[in-house]
PDB file of C-alpha atoms and ligand atoms in Angstrom:
ATOM      1  CA  MET A1488     398.614  28.157  10.818  1.00 59.00           C
ATOM      2  CA  THR A1489     396.514  25.137  13.453  1.00 59.00           C
ATOM      3  CA  VAL A1490     398.473  23.728  14.943  1.00 63.00           C
ATOM      4  CA  THR A1491     397.260  20.404  16.195  1.00 58.00           C
ATOM      5  CA  THR A1492     397.957  19.732  19.979  1.00 51.00           C
ATOM      6  CA  ALA A1493     394.506  17.029  20.672  1.00 48.00           C
ATOM      7  CA  CYS A1494     393.529  14.244  18.697  1.00 50.00           C
ATOM      8  CA  PRO A1495     389.427  13.437  17.994  1.00 49.00           C
ATOM      9  CA  PRO A1496     389.374  10.741  20.711  1.00 47.00           C
ATOM     10  CA  PRO A1497     388.882   7.331  19.114  1.00 49.00           C
ATOM     11  CA  PRO A1498     385.910   5.334  18.582  1.00 47.00           C
ATOM     12  CA  GLY A1499     384.642   4.242  21.968  1.00 47.00           C
ATOM     13  CA  GLY A1500     386.407   7.589  23.004  1.00 48.00           C
ATOM     14  CA  GLY A1501     388.272   7.301  27.267  1.00 48.00           C
ATOM     15  CA  ASN A1502     392.020   7.907  27.552  1.00 49.00           C
ATOM     16  CA  PHE A1503     394.211   4.717  26.671  1.00 49.00           C
ATOM     17  CA  ALA A1504     396.123   5.241  29.130  1.00 48.00           C
ATOM     18  CA  ASP A1505     395.124   2.554  32.008  1.00 48.00           C
ATOM     19  CA  ASP A1506     394.174  -1.399  31.567  1.00 48.00           C
ATOM     20  CA  GLY A1507     394.391  -2.554  28.223  1.00 67.00           C
ATOM     21  CA  ALA A1508     395.640   0.934  26.566  1.00 65.00           C
ATOM     22  CA  ASP A1509     398.709  -0.472  24.743  1.00 86.00           C
ATOM     23  CA  LEU A1510     395.679  -2.596  22.079  1.00 90.00           C
ATOM     24  CA  ARG A1511     393.674   0.276  21.697  1.00 91.00           C
ATOM     25  CA  LEU A1512     396.057   2.733  21.640  1.00 94.00           C
ATOM     26  CA  PHE A1513     398.208  -0.277  18.891  1.00 95.00           C
ATOM     27  CA  GLU A1514     394.513  -0.902  17.067  1.00 96.00           C
ATOM     28  CA  HIS A1515     393.478   3.403  16.639  1.00 96.00           C
ATOM     29  CA  ILE A1516     396.612   3.106  15.361  1.00 97.00           C
ATOM     30  CA  ALA A1517     396.046   0.850  12.407  1.00 98.00           C
ATOM     31  CA  ARG A1518     392.975   2.596  11.737  1.00 98.00           C
ATOM     32  CA  GLU A1519     394.408   5.707  11.114  1.00 98.00           C
ATOM     33  CA  LEU A1520     397.263   4.344   9.188  1.00 97.00           C
ATOM     34  CA  GLU A1521     394.758   2.469   7.045  1.00 97.00           C
ATOM     35  CA  ASP A1522     392.195   6.052   6.530  1.00 96.00           C
ATOM     36  CA  LYS A1523     394.511   8.082   6.411  1.00 95.00           C
ATOM     37  CA  GLY A1524     398.827   7.082   6.490  1.00 95.00           C
ATOM     38  CA  TYR A1525     399.633   8.902   9.868  1.00 97.00           C
ATOM     39  CA  CYS A1526     398.177   8.997  13.252  1.00 98.00           C
ATOM     40  CA  LEU A1527     398.634  11.853  15.541  1.00 97.00           C
ATOM     41  CA  TYR A1528     397.661  10.869  19.877  1.00 96.00           C
ATOM     42  CA  THR A1529     397.849  12.881  23.154  1.00 92.00           C
ATOM     43  CA  GLY A1530     397.007  10.619  25.178  1.00 85.00           C
ATOM     44  CA  GLY A1531     399.928   9.658  26.230  1.00 80.00           C
ATOM     45  CA  LEU A1532     401.327   5.390  26.891  1.00 83.00           C
ATOM     46  CA  SER A1533     401.053   2.815  29.123  1.00 77.00           C
ATOM     47  CA  GLU A1534     402.129   3.133  33.058  1.00 75.00           C
ATOM     48  CA  GLY A1535     403.480   6.637  31.908  1.00 86.00           C
ATOM     49  CA  LEU A1536     406.572   4.783  30.171  1.00 92.00           C
ATOM     50  CA  GLU A1537     406.404   8.534  28.925  1.00 91.00           C
ATOM     51  CA  VAL A1538     407.471   9.941  31.663  1.00 92.00           C
ATOM     52  CA  ILE A1539     410.096   7.376  32.252  1.00 94.00           C
ATOM     53  CA  LEU A1540     411.774   8.660  29.445  1.00 95.00           C
ATOM     54  CA  SER A1541     411.101  11.902  29.641  1.00 94.00           C
ATOM     55  CA  ASP A1542     413.042  11.845  33.042  1.00 93.00           C
ATOM     56  CA  GLN A1543     415.407   9.503  31.540  1.00 93.00           C
ATOM     57  CA  ILE A1544     416.825  12.120  28.836  1.00 94.00           C
ATOM     58  CA  ALA A1545     417.215  14.662  31.109  1.00 93.00           C
ATOM     59  CA  GLU A1546     419.337  12.466  32.644  1.00 94.00           C
ATOM     60  CA  ILE A1547     421.566  11.902  29.546  1.00 94.00           C
ATOM     61  CA  PRO A1548     425.156  13.690  29.795  1.00 91.00           C
ATOM     62  CA  GLU A1549     425.535  15.965  27.344  1.00 87.00           C
ATOM     63  CA  ARG A1550     428.354  13.850  25.677  1.00 90.00           C
ATOM     64  CA  ASP A1551     426.495  10.870  24.924  1.00 91.00           C
ATOM     65  CA  PHE A1552     424.608  13.664  22.395  1.00 93.00           C
ATOM     66  CA  ARG A1553     426.367  13.387  18.983  1.00 93.00           C
ATOM     67  CA  PRO A1554     424.962  15.622  15.794  1.00 90.00           C
ATOM     68  CA  ALA A1555     422.622  13.637  14.024  1.00 84.00           C
ATOM     69  CA  ARG A1556     423.312  12.689  10.063  1.00 78.00           C
ATOM     70  CA  ILE A1557     421.564  12.396   7.598  1.00 73.00           C
ATOM     71  CA  GLY A1558     421.927   9.703   4.918  1.00 70.00           C
ATOM     72  CA  ARG A1559     423.436   5.899   5.038  1.00 62.00           C
ATOM     73  CA  LYS A1560     426.226   3.949   4.509  1.00 58.00           C
ATOM     74  CA  VAL A1561     428.965   5.811   2.163  1.00 58.00           C
ATOM     75  CA  ALA A1562     426.491   9.364   1.959  1.00 60.00           C
ATOM     76  CA  ARG A1563     426.323   9.557   5.662  1.00 63.00           C
ATOM     77  CA  ARG A1564     427.125  12.986   6.385  1.00 67.00           C
ATOM     78  CA  LYS A1565     426.256  15.733   9.149  1.00 68.00           C
ATOM     79  CA  ASN A1566     424.623  18.507   6.672  1.00 75.00           C
ATOM     80  CA  ASN A1567     423.839  21.526   9.585  1.00 78.00           C
ATOM     81  CA  SER A1568     421.828  23.520   6.515  1.00 82.00           C
ATOM     82  CA  ILE A1569     419.247  20.275   6.929  1.00 85.00           C
ATOM     83  CA  ARG A1570     419.750  18.911  10.202  1.00 88.00           C
ATOM     84  CA  ARG A1571     420.774  20.554  13.306  1.00 85.00           C
ATOM     85  CA  ASP A1572     419.750  18.212  15.619  1.00 89.00           C
ATOM     86  CA  THR A1573     421.836  16.408  18.229  1.00 94.00           C
ATOM     87  CA  ILE A1574     421.302  12.178  18.989  1.00 95.00           C
ATOM     88  CA  SER A1575     422.026   9.573  21.315  1.00 96.00           C
ATOM     89  CA  TRP A1576     420.304   6.243  20.011  1.00 96.00           C
ATOM     90  CA  ILE A1577     418.592   3.614  22.791  1.00 96.00           C
ATOM     91  CA  THR A1578     420.149   0.548  22.922  1.00 93.00           C
ATOM     92  CA  GLY A1579     417.747  -0.898  25.844  1.00 92.00           C
ATOM     93  CA  GLU A1580     420.821  -0.680  28.584  1.00 93.00           C
ATOM     94  CA  ARG A1581     418.924   2.113  30.709  1.00 93.00           C
ATOM     95  CA  PRO A1582     415.353   0.242  32.134  1.00 94.00           C
ATOM     96  CA  ALA A1583     413.593   2.853  30.109  1.00 95.00           C
ATOM     97  CA  GLY A1584     414.751   2.728  26.823  1.00 95.00           C
ATOM     98  CA  LYS A1585     414.397  -1.072  27.687  1.00 95.00           C
ATOM     99  CA  ALA A1586     410.682  -0.574  28.244  1.00 95.00           C
ATOM    100  CA  TRP A1587     410.613   1.621  24.670  1.00 96.00           C
ATOM    101  CA  LEU A1588     411.772  -1.002  23.412  1.00 96.00           C
ATOM    102  CA  ASP A1589     409.472  -3.735  24.540  1.00 94.00           C
ATOM    103  CA  TRP A1590     406.731  -1.662  23.898  1.00 95.00           C
ATOM    104  CA  ALA A1591     407.731  -0.080  19.962  1.00 96.00           C
ATOM    105  CA  ASP A1592     408.167  -4.409  19.795  1.00 95.00           C
ATOM    106  CA  ALA A1593     404.552  -4.948  20.820  1.00 95.00           C
ATOM    107  CA  LEU A1594     403.312  -2.708  18.916  1.00 96.00           C
ATOM    108  CA  ARG A1595     405.614  -4.104  15.542  1.00 97.00           C
ATOM    109  CA  LEU A1596     403.719  -7.426  16.075  1.00 96.00           C
ATOM    110  CA  TYR A1597     400.281  -5.905  16.507  1.00 96.00           C
ATOM    111  CA  LEU A1598     400.836  -4.202  13.138  1.00 97.00           C
ATOM    112  CA  ASN A1599     402.056  -7.131  11.289  1.00 97.00           C
ATOM    113  CA  ARG A1600     398.881  -8.874  12.822  1.00 96.00           C
ATOM    114  CA  ARG A1601     396.169  -6.245  11.412  1.00 96.00           C
ATOM    115  CA  LEU A1602     398.174  -5.106   8.164  1.00 96.00           C
ATOM    116  CA  PHE A1603     400.288  -6.959   7.355  1.00 94.00           C
ATOM    117  CA  LEU A1604     403.607  -4.882   6.878  1.00 93.00           C
ATOM    118  CA  GLY A1605     406.102  -7.387   7.576  1.00 94.00           C
ATOM    119  CA  LEU A1606     408.240  -5.418   9.862  1.00 96.00           C
ATOM    120  CA  ASN A1607     411.436  -7.114  11.918  1.00 94.00           C
ATOM    121  CA  SER A1608     412.876  -4.413  13.284  1.00 94.00           C
ATOM    122  CA  PHE A1609     412.708  -0.944  15.652  1.00 96.00           C
ATOM    123  CA  GLU A1610     415.582   1.712  15.699  1.00 95.00           C
ATOM    124  CA  SER A1611     415.086   4.614  17.629  1.00 97.00           C
ATOM    125  CA  HIS A1612     417.270   7.514  19.288  1.00 97.00           C
ATOM    126  CA  TYR A1613     416.481  10.383  21.487  1.00 96.00           C
ATOM    127  CA  ALA A1614     416.562  13.723  19.975  1.00 97.00           C
ATOM    128  CA  ARG A1615     417.554  16.818  21.356  1.00 96.00           C
ATOM    129  CA  TYR A1616     416.628  20.432  19.820  1.00 96.00           C
ATOM    130  CA  GLY A1617     418.464  23.370  20.410  1.00 95.00           C
ATOM    131  CA  ALA A1618     417.082  27.123  19.787  1.00 96.00           C
ATOM    132  CA  GLY A1619     417.775  27.534  16.494  1.00 96.00           C
ATOM    133  CA  ASP A1620     417.846  23.953  15.522  1.00 95.00           C
ATOM    134  CA  PHE A1621     415.149  22.289  12.640  1.00 95.00           C
ATOM    135  CA  TYR A1622     415.294  19.468  10.374  1.00 95.00           C
ATOM    136  CA  ARG A1623     414.402  20.496   6.845  1.00 95.00           C
ATOM    137  CA  ARG A1624     411.758  18.586   5.036  1.00 95.00           C
ATOM    138  CA  HIS A1625     412.741  14.901   3.956  1.00 94.00           C
ATOM    139  CA  TYR A1626     411.600  11.692   3.864  1.00 93.00           C
ATOM    140  CA  ASP A1627     412.920   8.438   6.489  1.00 93.00           C
ATOM    141  CA  ALA A1628     412.973   6.066   4.498  1.00 87.00           C
ATOM    142  CA  PHE A1629     415.887   5.746   2.230  1.00 64.00           C
ATOM    143  CA  GLN A1630     416.710   6.404  -1.351  1.00 58.00           C
ATOM    144  CA  GLY A1631     417.447   2.914  -3.646  1.00 62.00           C
ATOM    145  CA  GLU A1632     417.614   1.753   0.055  1.00 65.00           C
ATOM    146  CA  SER A1633     413.631   2.547   1.115  1.00 61.00           C
ATOM    147  CA  ASN A1634     413.490   0.095   4.214  1.00 87.00           C
ATOM    148  CA  ARG A1635     412.104   2.224   6.821  1.00 91.00           C
ATOM    149  CA  ILE A1636     408.554   1.800   6.751  1.00 94.00           C
ATOM    150  CA  LEU A1637     406.531   3.225   9.862  1.00 97.00           C
ATOM    151  CA  SER A1638     407.810   6.345  11.230  1.00 98.00           C
ATOM    152  CA  LEU A1639     406.927   7.225  15.583  1.00 98.00           C
ATOM    153  CA  VAL A1640     408.181  10.491  16.786  1.00 98.00           C
ATOM    154  CA  ALA A1641     407.231  11.004  20.928  1.00 97.00           C
ATOM    155  CA  TYR A1642     407.193  14.567  22.750  1.00 97.00           C
ATOM    156  CA  LEU A1643     408.617  15.250  25.817  1.00 96.00           C
ATOM    157  CA  ASN A1644     408.098  18.787  26.249  1.00 96.00           C
ATOM    158  CA  HIS A1645     406.451  19.747  29.690  1.00 94.00           C
ATOM    159  CA  ASP A1646     405.452  22.819  28.978  1.00 92.00           C
ATOM    160  CA  TRP A1647     405.790  23.316  25.801  1.00 96.00           C
ATOM    161  CA  GLN A1648     403.818  26.681  24.185  1.00 96.00           C
ATOM    162  CA  PRO A1649     402.853  27.698  20.836  1.00 94.00           C
ATOM    163  CA  GLY A1650     406.337  30.769  20.749  1.00 96.00           C
ATOM    164  CA  ASP A1651     408.428  27.583  21.414  1.00 98.00           C
ATOM    165  CA  GLY A1652     408.321  26.346  17.971  1.00 98.00           C
ATOM    166  CA  GLY A1653     409.921  23.333  16.705  1.00 98.00           C
ATOM    167  CA  GLU A1654     406.496  22.006  15.142  1.00 98.00           C
ATOM    168  CA  LEU A1655     406.739  18.756  13.421  1.00 98.00           C
ATOM    169  CA  LEU A1656     404.989  19.782   9.694  1.00 98.00           C
ATOM    170  CA  MET A1657     403.744  16.225   7.822  1.00 97.00           C
ATOM    171  CA  TYR A1658     402.779  17.086   4.147  1.00 96.00           C
ATOM    172  CA  PRO A1659     400.460  14.061   3.655  1.00 94.00           C
ATOM    173  CA  GLY A1660     400.054  13.533  -0.427  1.00 87.00           C
ATOM    174  CA  GLY A1661     403.229  14.463  -0.384  1.00 83.00           C
ATOM    175  CA  GLY A1662     402.621  18.440  -0.746  1.00 73.00           C
ATOM    176  CA  GLY A1663     399.165  19.151  -2.501  1.00 81.00           C
ATOM    177  CA  ARG A1664     397.644  19.898   0.497  1.00 86.00           C
ATOM    178  CA  ALA A1665     398.590  22.478   3.755  1.00 90.00           C
ATOM    179  CA  PRO A1666     400.118  20.603   6.361  1.00 95.00           C
ATOM    180  CA  VAL A1667     399.373  19.285   9.862  1.00 97.00           C
ATOM    181  CA  ALA A1668     401.078  20.640  11.772  1.00 97.00           C
ATOM    182  CA  VAL A1669     402.306  18.773  15.325  1.00 98.00           C
ATOM    183  CA  ALA A1670     403.033  20.018  18.575  1.00 98.00           C
ATOM    184  CA  PRO A1671     405.191  18.880  20.217  1.00 98.00           C
ATOM    185  CA  ALA A1672     404.078  18.890  23.696  1.00 96.00           C
ATOM    186  CA  PHE A1673     404.529  16.396  26.267  1.00 95.00           C
ATOM    187  CA  GLY A1674     402.703  12.544  25.553  1.00 92.00           C
ATOM    188  CA  THR A1675     402.255  13.237  21.880  1.00 96.00           C
ATOM    189  CA  LEU A1676     402.514  11.205  19.754  1.00 97.00           C
ATOM    190  CA  ALA A1677     403.260  10.752  16.097  1.00 98.00           C
ATOM    191  CA  VAL A1678     402.966   7.630  13.387  1.00 98.00           C
ATOM    192  CA  PHE A1679     403.157   7.854   9.724  1.00 97.00           C
ATOM    193  CA  LEU A1680     404.755   6.180   6.736  1.00 95.00           C
ATOM    194  CA  SER A1681     407.820   6.668   6.177  1.00 94.00           C
ATOM    195  CA  GLU A1682     407.988   6.802   2.374  1.00 90.00           C
ATOM    196  CA  GLU A1683     404.528   8.567   1.805  1.00 90.00           C
ATOM    197  CA  MET A1684     405.202  11.092   3.979  1.00 94.00           C
ATOM    198  CA  PRO A1685     407.587  13.990   3.416  1.00 95.00           C
ATOM    199  CA  HIS A1686     408.148  16.821   6.676  1.00 96.00           C
ATOM    200  CA  GLU A1687     410.033  18.689   8.530  1.00 97.00           C
ATOM    201  CA  VAL A1688     410.443  20.240  12.216  1.00 97.00           C
ATOM    202  CA  LEU A1689     410.235  24.056  11.736  1.00 98.00           C
ATOM    203  CA  PRO A1690     413.115  26.082  14.003  1.00 97.00           C
ATOM    204  CA  CYS A1691     412.503  25.694  17.672  1.00 97.00           C
ATOM    205  CA  ARG A1692     412.680  28.469  20.191  1.00 98.00           C
ATOM    206  CA  SER A1693     413.683  26.773  22.989  1.00 96.00           C
ATOM    207  CA  GLU A1694     415.228  23.535  24.055  1.00 96.00           C
ATOM    208  CA  ARG A1695     412.598  20.516  21.801  1.00 97.00           C
ATOM    209  CA  LEU A1696     412.803  16.643  23.540  1.00 97.00           C
ATOM    210  CA  SER A1697     411.884  13.819  21.581  1.00 97.00           C
ATOM    211  CA  ILE A1698     412.305  10.403  20.654  1.00 97.00           C
ATOM    212  CA  ALA A1699     412.381   9.041  17.028  1.00 97.00           C
ATOM    213  CA  GLY A1700     412.314   5.816  15.386  1.00 97.00           C
ATOM    214  CA  TRP A1701     411.533   3.443  12.356  1.00 96.00           C
ATOM    215  CA  PHE A1702     409.697  -0.258  11.980  1.00 97.00           C
ATOM    216  CA  ARG A1703     411.805  -1.859   9.372  1.00 94.00           C
ATOM    217  CA  VAL A1704     411.679  -4.385   6.501  1.00 92.00           C
ATOM    218  CA  ARG A1705     415.021  -5.549   5.295  1.00 79.00           C
ATOM    219  CA  PRO A1706     415.210  -5.092   2.012  1.00 69.00           C
ATOM    220  CA  ILE A1707     414.983  -7.920  -0.842  1.00 69.00           C
ATOM    221  CA  GLU A1708     417.928 -10.456  -1.301  1.00 69.00           C
ATOM    222  CA  ILE A1709     418.051 -11.400  -4.666  1.00 73.00           C
ATOM    223  CA  PRO A1710     419.551 -14.951  -4.562  1.00 72.00           C
ATOM    224  CA  LEU A1711     421.623 -15.784  -7.609  1.00 72.00           C
ATOM    225  CA  SER A1712     421.589 -18.748  -8.295  1.00 66.00           C
TER     226      SER A1712
HETATM  227  C1  OGA B 453     413.079  12.909  12.254  1.00 70.05           C
HETATM  228  C2  OGA B 453     412.179  13.688  12.618  1.00 70.05           C
HETATM  229  C3  OGA B 453     411.103  14.667  13.635  1.00 70.05           C
HETATM  230  C4  OGA B 453     410.264  14.986  14.793  1.00 70.05           C
HETATM  231  O1  OGA B 453     414.035  12.435  13.027  1.00 70.05           O
HETATM  232  O2  OGA B 453     413.457  11.971  10.883  1.00 70.05           O
HETATM  233  O3  OGA B 453     411.804  14.011  10.663  1.00 70.05           O
HETATM  234  O4  OGA B 453     409.716  15.889  15.091  1.00 70.05           O
HETATM  235  N1  OGA B 453     411.149  13.756  13.593  1.00 70.05           N
HETATM  236  O5  OGA B 453     410.936  14.698  15.505  1.00 70.05           O
HETATM  237 MN1   MN B 454     411.812  12.578  10.169  1.00 70.05          MN
END
């Protein structure tokens, strides 16, 4: 298995994490989504946002992380044979969360202009996987309610080593081809189309910290009269 720890530099090269960084990164994401339905990027976010987020996740008390659940509404349930991480939703009350939501909103507006995606909201949580935790293969878009359009994951593990496990495996095209394995190393970002990309998190051998988020469109409501 080849694990992606770095992605090729974008056209024009260089690290995005400087002035004008966001727009260049946003454009890179737009192009990669157009070309292949996903984007991997390892250059870090602008103004050290991932450093702020990583400091923040370390400060969140254990009791504020809840077992993650699967499904939505009535079908929502805990199922620890499918998913074992614990999560803490990002509300924007703390500065780090607010900065992340603002950044995601700027990306949302950019992608709407560039790809006409019509994304109108974003939800996101911190996630902590302990040793032995995993998330079996799944889609992020809920069945019968496929309003999650784009998934975004940022990894916050400073000293990730290959033996630590917890790689993200993405199956472009639904699984006929070899999966793309992503190391959950600090500063790596994965973006993919929620309805088209089955993916899983391999079992972790040490703690794994990340942020996952989803851009949504409202489900179409057809007026009755
Ligand atoms: C998820 C998810 C991937 C990851 O939370 O839905 O698939 O690499 N996360 O953390
Ligand atoms: Mn997922």
